[in-house]
Coordinates of C-alpha atoms in Angstrom, one line a residue:
M257 CA 122.0 83.0 115.7
P258 CA 122.8 86.5 114.2
T259 CA 119.8 87.7 112.1
G260 CA 119.5 90.9 110.2
I261 CA 116.4 92.9 109.3
Y262 CA 117.0 95.0 106.1
I263 CA 115.0 98.2 106.0
A264 CA 115.6 100.1 102.8
G265 CA 115.1 103.7 101.9
L266 CA 111.9 105.3 100.4
G267 CA 111.1 106.0 96.7
Q268 CA 114.1 106.9 94.6
S269 CA 116.5 105.7 97.4
T270 CA 115.5 102.1 96.7
T271 CA 115.9 102.0 93.0
K272 CA 117.3 98.6 91.9
E273 CA 118.0 97.6 95.6
S274 CA 116.9 94.5 97.3
V275 CA 117.7 92.4 100.4
E276 CA 119.2 89.7 98.0
K277 CA 121.6 92.3 96.6
Y278 CA 122.4 93.6 100.1
A279 CA 123.2 90.0 101.3
A280 CA 125.4 89.4 98.2
R281 CA 127.6 92.3 99.2
Y282 CA 128.2 90.7 102.6
I283 CA 129.0 87.4 100.9
K284 CA 131.7 89.2 98.8
E285 CA 133.2 90.7 102.0
L286 CA 133.1 87.2 103.6
E287 CA 135.0 85.8 100.6
Y288 CA 137.6 88.6 100.8
S289 CA 138.1 87.9 104.6
T290 CA 138.5 84.1 104.5
S291 CA 140.1 81.4 102.5
G292 CA 139.1 77.8 101.8
I293 CA 135.4 78.6 102.3
N294 CA 132.5 79.0 99.9
Y295 CA 129.4 81.0 100.6
Y296 CA 126.0 80.8 99.1
T297 CA 122.4 81.9 99.8
K298 CA 119.0 80.3 100.1
V299 CA 116.0 82.5 99.6
E300 CA 112.6 81.9 101.1
K301 CA 109.4 84.0 101.1
I302 CA 107.7 83.9 104.5
Y303 CA 104.4 85.5 105.8
Y304 CA 104.6 87.0 109.2
N305 CA 101.1 88.4 108.9
E306 CA 98.1 87.3 106.8
D307 CA 98.8 90.0 104.2
Q308 CA 102.5 90.9 104.9
S309 CA 105.5 88.9 103.6
S310 CA 109.2 89.1 103.8
L311 CA 112.1 87.6 101.9
A312 CA 114.4 85.6 104.1
V313 CA 117.9 85.3 102.6
R314 CA 120.1 82.9 104.5
I315 CA 123.9 82.8 104.0
F316 CA 125.6 79.4 104.3
Q317 CA 129.3 78.5 104.4
H318 CA 131.0 75.2 103.5
P319 CA 134.6 74.1 102.7
K320 CA 135.6 74.7 99.1
E321 CA 136.6 71.0 98.6
Q322 CA 133.2 69.8 99.7
P323 CA 129.8 70.1 97.8
K324 CA 126.8 71.8 99.3
S325 CA 124.8 69.8 101.8
E326 CA 122.1 70.0 104.4
K327 CA 124.9 70.1 107.0
D328 CA 126.4 73.3 105.8
T329 CA 126.7 76.0 108.5
L330 CA 124.2 78.7 108.6
L331 CA 126.2 81.9 109.1
Y332 CA 123.7 84.8 108.9
S333 CA 120.0 85.4 107.9
F334 CA 118.6 88.6 106.4
Y335 CA 114.9 89.4 106.4
D336 CA 113.6 92.4 104.5
F337 CA 111.0 94.8 106.0
E338 CA 108.8 96.3 103.3
Y339 CA 107.1 99.5 104.4
N340 CA 107.0 101.5 101.1
E341 CA 103.6 100.3 99.9
L342 CA 102.1 100.9 103.4
L343 CA 103.4 104.4 103.5
N344 CA 102.4 105.3 100.0
Q345 CA 99.1 103.5 99.6
K346 CA 96.9 106.6 100.3
F347 CA 98.9 108.6 97.8
Q348 CA 100.2 106.5 94.9
N349 CA 96.9 106.3 93.0
K350 CA 96.4 110.0 93.0
N351 CA 96.7 111.9 89.7
L352 CA 99.6 114.2 88.7
L353 CA 97.6 117.4 89.5
F354 CA 96.8 116.2 93.0
K355 CA 100.4 115.2 93.6
N356 CA 101.7 118.5 92.2
I357 CA 99.4 120.6 94.4
A358 CA 100.4 118.4 97.5
L359 CA 104.1 119.1 96.8
L360 CA 103.5 122.8 96.2
L361 CA 101.6 123.1 99.5
L362 CA 104.3 121.2 101.4
V363 CA 107.1 123.4 100.0
V364 CA 105.1 126.6 100.8
R365 CA 104.3 125.4 104.3
K366 CA 107.9 124.5 105.1
F367 CA 109.6 127.4 103.3
P368 CA 109.6 129.7 106.4
R369 CA 111.3 127.0 108.4
I370 CA 113.8 126.4 105.5
I371 CA 114.7 130.1 105.4
V372 CA 115.1 130.2 109.2
S373 CA 117.4 127.2 109.1
L374 CA 119.8 129.1 106.8
F375 CA 120.5 131.6 109.6
K376 CA 119.9 129.6 112.8
K377 CA 122.9 127.8 114.1
T378 CA 122.1 124.1 114.4
T379 CA 124.0 120.8 114.1
Y380 CA 122.6 120.5 110.5
T381 CA 125.3 122.2 108.4
K382 CA 123.8 121.6 104.9
G383 CA 120.9 124.1 105.0
G384 CA 122.1 125.9 101.8
Q385 CA 121.9 122.8 99.7
T386 CA 118.5 121.8 100.9
F387 CA 117.2 125.4 100.5
Y388 CA 118.2 125.2 96.9
M389 CA 116.6 121.8 96.6
F390 CA 113.3 123.0 97.9
L391 CA 113.5 126.0 95.6
M392 CA 113.8 123.6 92.7
F393 CA 110.8 121.7 94.0
L394 CA 108.8 125.0 94.1
I395 CA 109.7 125.8 90.5
M396 CA 108.9 122.2 89.4
S397 CA 105.5 122.2 91.0
L398 CA 104.7 125.7 89.7
S399 CA 105.7 124.7 86.2
V400 CA 102.9 122.1 86.0
L401 CA 100.3 124.6 87.3
L402 CA 101.4 127.0 84.6
I403 CA 100.2 124.6 82.0
F404 CA 96.5 125.1 83.0
P405 CA 96.1 128.7 81.9
S406 CA 96.9 127.5 78.4
L407 CA 93.5 125.8 78.4
L408 CA 92.0 129.2 78.1
Q409 CA 93.3 129.4 74.5
F410 CA 90.2 127.4 73.6
I411 CA 88.0 130.4 74.6
D412 CA 87.1 132.1 71.3
G413 CA 84.9 135.1 70.7
K414 CA 81.6 133.1 70.7
N415 CA 82.5 131.4 74.0
L416 CA 83.6 134.7 75.5
T417 CA 80.2 136.2 74.6
F418 CA 78.5 133.3 76.4
I419 CA 80.8 133.7 79.4
K420 CA 80.1 137.4 79.7
E421 CA 76.5 136.6 80.3
H422 CA 77.3 134.6 83.4
L423 CA 80.4 136.4 84.9
S424 CA 81.0 139.9 86.3
D425 CA 83.4 142.3 84.6
W426 CA 86.3 141.6 87.1
Q427 CA 86.0 137.9 86.6
I428 CA 86.2 138.4 82.8
D429 CA 89.3 140.5 83.3
I430 CA 90.9 137.7 85.2
L431 CA 90.1 135.3 82.4
R432 CA 91.6 137.6 79.8
F433 CA 94.8 138.0 81.9
L434 CA 95.2 134.3 82.4
K435 CA 94.6 133.7 78.6
N436 CA 97.4 136.2 77.8
F437 CA 99.6 134.9 80.5
S438 CA 99.4 131.4 79.1
K439 CA 101.0 132.6 75.9
I440 CA 104.2 133.0 78.0
T441 CA 103.9 130.1 80.4
L442 CA 103.1 127.4 77.8
P443 CA 106.4 127.8 75.8
I444 CA 108.4 127.9 79.1
T445 CA 106.7 124.7 80.4
S446 CA 107.1 123.0 77.0
L447 CA 110.8 123.7 77.0
A448 CA 111.1 122.2 80.5
I449 CA 109.4 119.0 79.3
I450 CA 111.6 118.8 76.2
F451 CA 114.9 119.3 78.0
I452 CA 113.9 117.3 81.0
P453 CA 112.2 114.3 79.3
E454 CA 111.3 112.5 82.5
S455 CA 110.1 115.7 84.3
N456 CA 106.5 114.4 84.9
T457 CA 107.8 111.1 86.2
L458 CA 110.4 112.8 88.4
L459 CA 107.9 115.2 89.8
T460 CA 105.5 112.4 90.6
K461 CA 108.3 110.5 92.5
V462 CA 109.5 113.5 94.3
A463 CA 105.9 114.5 95.3
A464 CA 105.1 111.1 96.5
E465 CA 108.3 110.7 98.5
F466 CA 108.3 114.1 100.3
T467 CA 104.6 114.3 100.9
T468 CA 104.4 110.8 102.4
I469 CA 107.5 111.5 104.6
D470 CA 105.9 114.8 105.7
N471 CA 102.6 113.1 106.5
Y472 CA 104.4 110.3 108.5
I473 CA 106.5 112.8 110.5
Q474 CA 104.0 115.6 110.9
Y475 CA 100.9 113.6 111.5
G476 CA 102.0 110.0 112.2
E477 CA 100.2 108.8 109.1
Q478 CA 100.5 105.1 108.7
S479 CA 103.1 104.9 111.5
Q480 CA 100.9 102.7 113.7
I481 CA 100.5 100.0 111.0
I482 CA 104.1 100.2 110.0
Q483 CA 105.4 99.8 113.5
G484 CA 102.8 97.1 114.2
N485 CA 104.1 95.1 111.2
F486 CA 107.6 95.6 112.3
D487 CA 106.8 94.1 115.8
A488 CA 105.1 91.2 114.0
L489 CA 108.2 90.5 111.9
V490 CA 110.4 90.6 115.0
E491 CA 108.0 88.2 116.7
Y492 CA 108.2 85.8 113.7
I493 CA 112.0 85.9 113.8
V494 CA 112.0 85.2 117.6
E495 CA 109.7 82.3 117.2
N496 CA 111.4 80.7 114.1
E497 CA 115.1 81.5 114.6
E498 CA 117.3 79.8 117.2
N499 CA 118.3 82.3 119.9
P500 CA 118.1 85.2 117.5
N501 CA 120.5 88.1 117.9
I502 CA 118.8 90.7 115.7
H503 CA 120.6 93.5 113.9
L504 CA 118.8 96.3 112.0
H505 CA 120.4 97.2 108.7
T506 CA 118.9 100.4 107.6
Y507 CA 119.3 102.9 104.8
S508 CA 118.0 106.5 104.4
F509 CA 114.4 106.8 105.6
G510 CA 114.6 103.2 106.7
S511 CA 116.7 104.4 109.6
I512 CA 113.9 106.7 110.7
I513 CA 111.5 103.7 110.7
A514 CA 114.0 101.8 112.9
L515 CA 114.6 104.7 115.3
D516 CA 110.8 104.9 115.7
A517 CA 110.7 101.3 116.6
L518 CA 113.6 101.4 119.1
F519 CA 112.7 104.8 120.7
P520 CA 108.9 105.2 120.3
I521 CA 106.9 108.2 121.4
G522 CA 104.9 107.8 124.6
T523 CA 105.2 104.0 124.9
E524 CA 107.8 101.3 125.3
P525 CA 109.1 98.9 122.7
C526 CA 107.6 95.4 122.9
N527 CA 109.5 92.7 124.8
N528 CA 110.7 91.0 121.7
V529 CA 112.4 94.2 120.6
L530 CA 113.8 94.9 124.0
N531 CA 115.2 91.4 124.5
N532 CA 116.5 90.5 121.0
I533 CA 117.6 93.6 119.0
K534 CA 121.3 94.1 119.7
L535 CA 122.7 96.2 116.9
L536 CA 121.5 99.2 114.8
I537 CA 123.2 100.0 111.5
T538 CA 122.3 103.3 109.8
V539 CA 123.5 104.3 106.3
G540 CA 122.8 107.9 105.1
A541 CA 120.5 108.5 108.0
P542 CA 118.6 111.8 107.6
Y543 CA 118.3 112.4 111.4
E544 CA 119.7 115.9 111.4
F545 CA 117.8 116.9 108.3
I546 CA 114.5 115.9 109.9
D547 CA 115.5 117.4 113.3
S548 CA 116.2 120.7 111.6
Y549 CA 112.9 121.0 109.8
Y550 CA 110.7 119.0 112.3
P551 CA 112.4 120.1 115.6
N552 CA 109.9 118.3 117.8
F553 CA 109.9 114.9 116.1
Y554 CA 112.5 113.3 118.3
S555 CA 111.2 114.8 121.6
E556 CA 109.6 112.7 124.4
R557 CA 111.2 109.4 123.2
T558 CA 111.5 106.4 125.6
D559 CA 115.0 105.4 126.5
N560 CA 114.7 101.7 127.3
M561 CA 116.9 100.6 124.4
S562 CA 119.9 102.9 125.1
Q563 CA 121.7 100.3 127.1
Q564 CA 120.5 97.4 125.0
I565 CA 122.0 98.2 121.6
E566 CA 125.2 99.2 119.8
W567 CA 124.9 101.6 116.9
I568 CA 127.0 101.8 113.7
N569 CA 126.5 104.9 111.6
V570 CA 127.8 105.3 108.0
Y571 CA 127.8 108.8 106.5
S572 CA 129.3 110.9 103.7
T573 CA 130.1 114.6 104.3
L574 CA 129.1 115.2 100.7
D575 CA 125.6 113.7 101.2
A576 CA 123.1 116.5 101.9
F577 CA 120.9 114.2 104.0
A578 CA 123.3 112.0 105.9
S579 CA 123.9 112.7 109.6
N580 CA 127.4 112.5 111.1
F581 CA 126.1 113.2 114.6
R582 CA 128.6 116.0 115.0
K583 CA 128.4 119.8 115.4
D584 CA 130.3 120.3 112.1
N585 CA 130.5 118.7 108.7
K586 CA 133.7 116.9 109.3
S587 CA 134.6 113.2 109.6
G588 CA 135.3 112.0 113.1
K589 CA 133.7 110.5 116.2
A590 CA 130.1 111.1 116.8
Q591 CA 129.4 113.8 119.5
F592 CA 125.7 113.1 120.2
G593 CA 122.9 110.7 119.5
I594 CA 119.1 111.1 119.6
K595 CA 117.9 114.0 121.6
G596 CA 118.6 113.5 125.3
K597 CA 119.5 109.8 125.0
K598 CA 122.7 108.1 126.1
E599 CA 123.6 106.1 123.0
V600 CA 126.1 107.6 120.6
P601 CA 126.9 105.8 117.3
F602 CA 130.2 104.4 116.0
N603 CA 130.8 106.8 113.1
L604 CA 132.1 105.4 109.8
N605 CA 133.0 107.9 107.1
Y606 CA 132.5 106.7 103.5
E607 CA 133.4 108.9 100.6
I608 CA 133.7 108.2 96.9
A609 CA 134.6 111.8 95.9
R610 CA 137.0 114.4 97.3
K611 CA 135.4 117.3 99.0
E612 CA 137.5 119.9 97.2
K613 CA 136.1 118.7 93.9
C614 CA 132.7 120.1 94.9
N615 CA 132.1 123.6 93.5
V616 CA 129.4 126.0 92.4
F617 CA 128.5 123.7 89.4
S618 CA 128.1 120.7 91.7
F619 CA 125.9 122.8 94.0
L620 CA 123.7 124.0 91.2
T621 CA 123.4 120.5 89.7
L622 CA 122.3 119.1 93.2
K623 CA 125.3 116.8 93.4
H624 CA 125.0 116.8 97.2
I625 CA 121.5 115.4 96.8
T626 CA 122.5 112.7 94.3
M627 CA 125.3 111.7 96.6
H628 CA 122.7 110.2 98.9
K629 CA 122.7 107.1 96.6
S630 CA 126.5 106.8 96.5
Y631 CA 127.0 104.3 99.3
W632 CA 126.8 101.4 96.9
D633 CA 126.7 100.9 93.2
D634 CA 123.7 99.4 91.3
S635 CA 125.9 96.3 90.8
K636 CA 126.3 94.0 93.8
S637 CA 129.9 93.4 92.7
G638 CA 131.1 97.0 93.0
Q639 CA 132.8 98.4 96.1
S640 CA 130.5 99.8 98.7
C641 CA 130.3 101.0 102.3
T642 CA 129.5 97.3 103.2
R643 CA 133.2 96.7 103.9
L644 CA 133.3 99.3 106.6
I645 CA 130.2 97.9 108.2
F646 CA 131.4 94.3 107.9
N647 CA 134.7 95.0 109.5
K648 CA 133.1 96.9 112.3
M649 CA 130.7 94.1 112.9
K650 CA 133.7 91.7 113.1
E651 CA 135.4 94.0 115.5
L652 CA 132.3 94.0 117.7
N653 CA 132.0 90.2 117.4
Y654 CA 128.7 90.1 115.5
F655 CA 130.2 87.7 112.9
E656 CA 131.5 85.1 115.4
L657 CA 131.6 82.1 112.9
I658 CA 134.2 83.7 110.6
N659 CA 137.6 82.1 110.4
S660 CA 139.6 85.2 109.3

């Protein structure tokens, strides 16, 4: 029985998304591809660990002239794999100042690599846009720190006299400089908050997303528990689904979680993964982005799954993060896969805007960054890249029960 595991993106990439909405898009494509058949879902919450749950969304089909019944054909099952809370649990309760400093330190640490990537020829062709993005992150994080010198405005003459008794002359000079400097920085920061009403919220989300990704990639933080839970979910599916043929449906950073499970570092996938996962689907996979700024992340990966799976990759040439697995930023067949591995994905190009419409204004307004969320609309009824995936799955015989 074909069974999908839905692994969403991280942070802002998952806004208003769910496995139920993802399954609904497939139902719409099923309806467009068949006649005389109705489709519906049944949703069940299951626990595959004592403290970890998943929503199981099952798609059923039945003839239109007949009512729903227990004998309806089960066509496909989706399970969602939630890793966001596990990845963010050490960071989400920190205050704004901590998150701001973490983002600032991350940007400063990665900036030399970012600058080098502008001039070094690699398969990642969107270094200019990401350089500008990190520059914006630097400005955003500095703007919050610039608020703190304004606190020195509370130092009046009496307080300054008291401070003089406990500080040296050069320390007092620094305080005077910061106090005067705050007269400039406070209005600038206030203007930023006025004209960007959600700036604090946005900064918090950005800081959480990028610092947790950095900790996961750089130090493997939370990777063991995430991969352990993934193995547990696969085990549950193997034990509770009849002859499961498992497909991984992944988006954005979810594709990195899946690649880690299929091609782990220094170990082998568990037998359930080796024997039952047959298809990998990646949408907006930031493989080349990560490979450019963390060049050793994909090194020394095991290769057991290369001959076990097929791989469908959906990308947009306008998306600053999406990988087309080519040596240029053009649509076409993939030219490589993971470092040194044999598998190469089936490339599916999905665009909602013409490339020639992108100009200096779209660059400055980070349109290439926001295009990362363009693969489907917030509404489950809108068009999306699902049709490309669905048709390719039919072509590869992963929807065997469809009468098209």
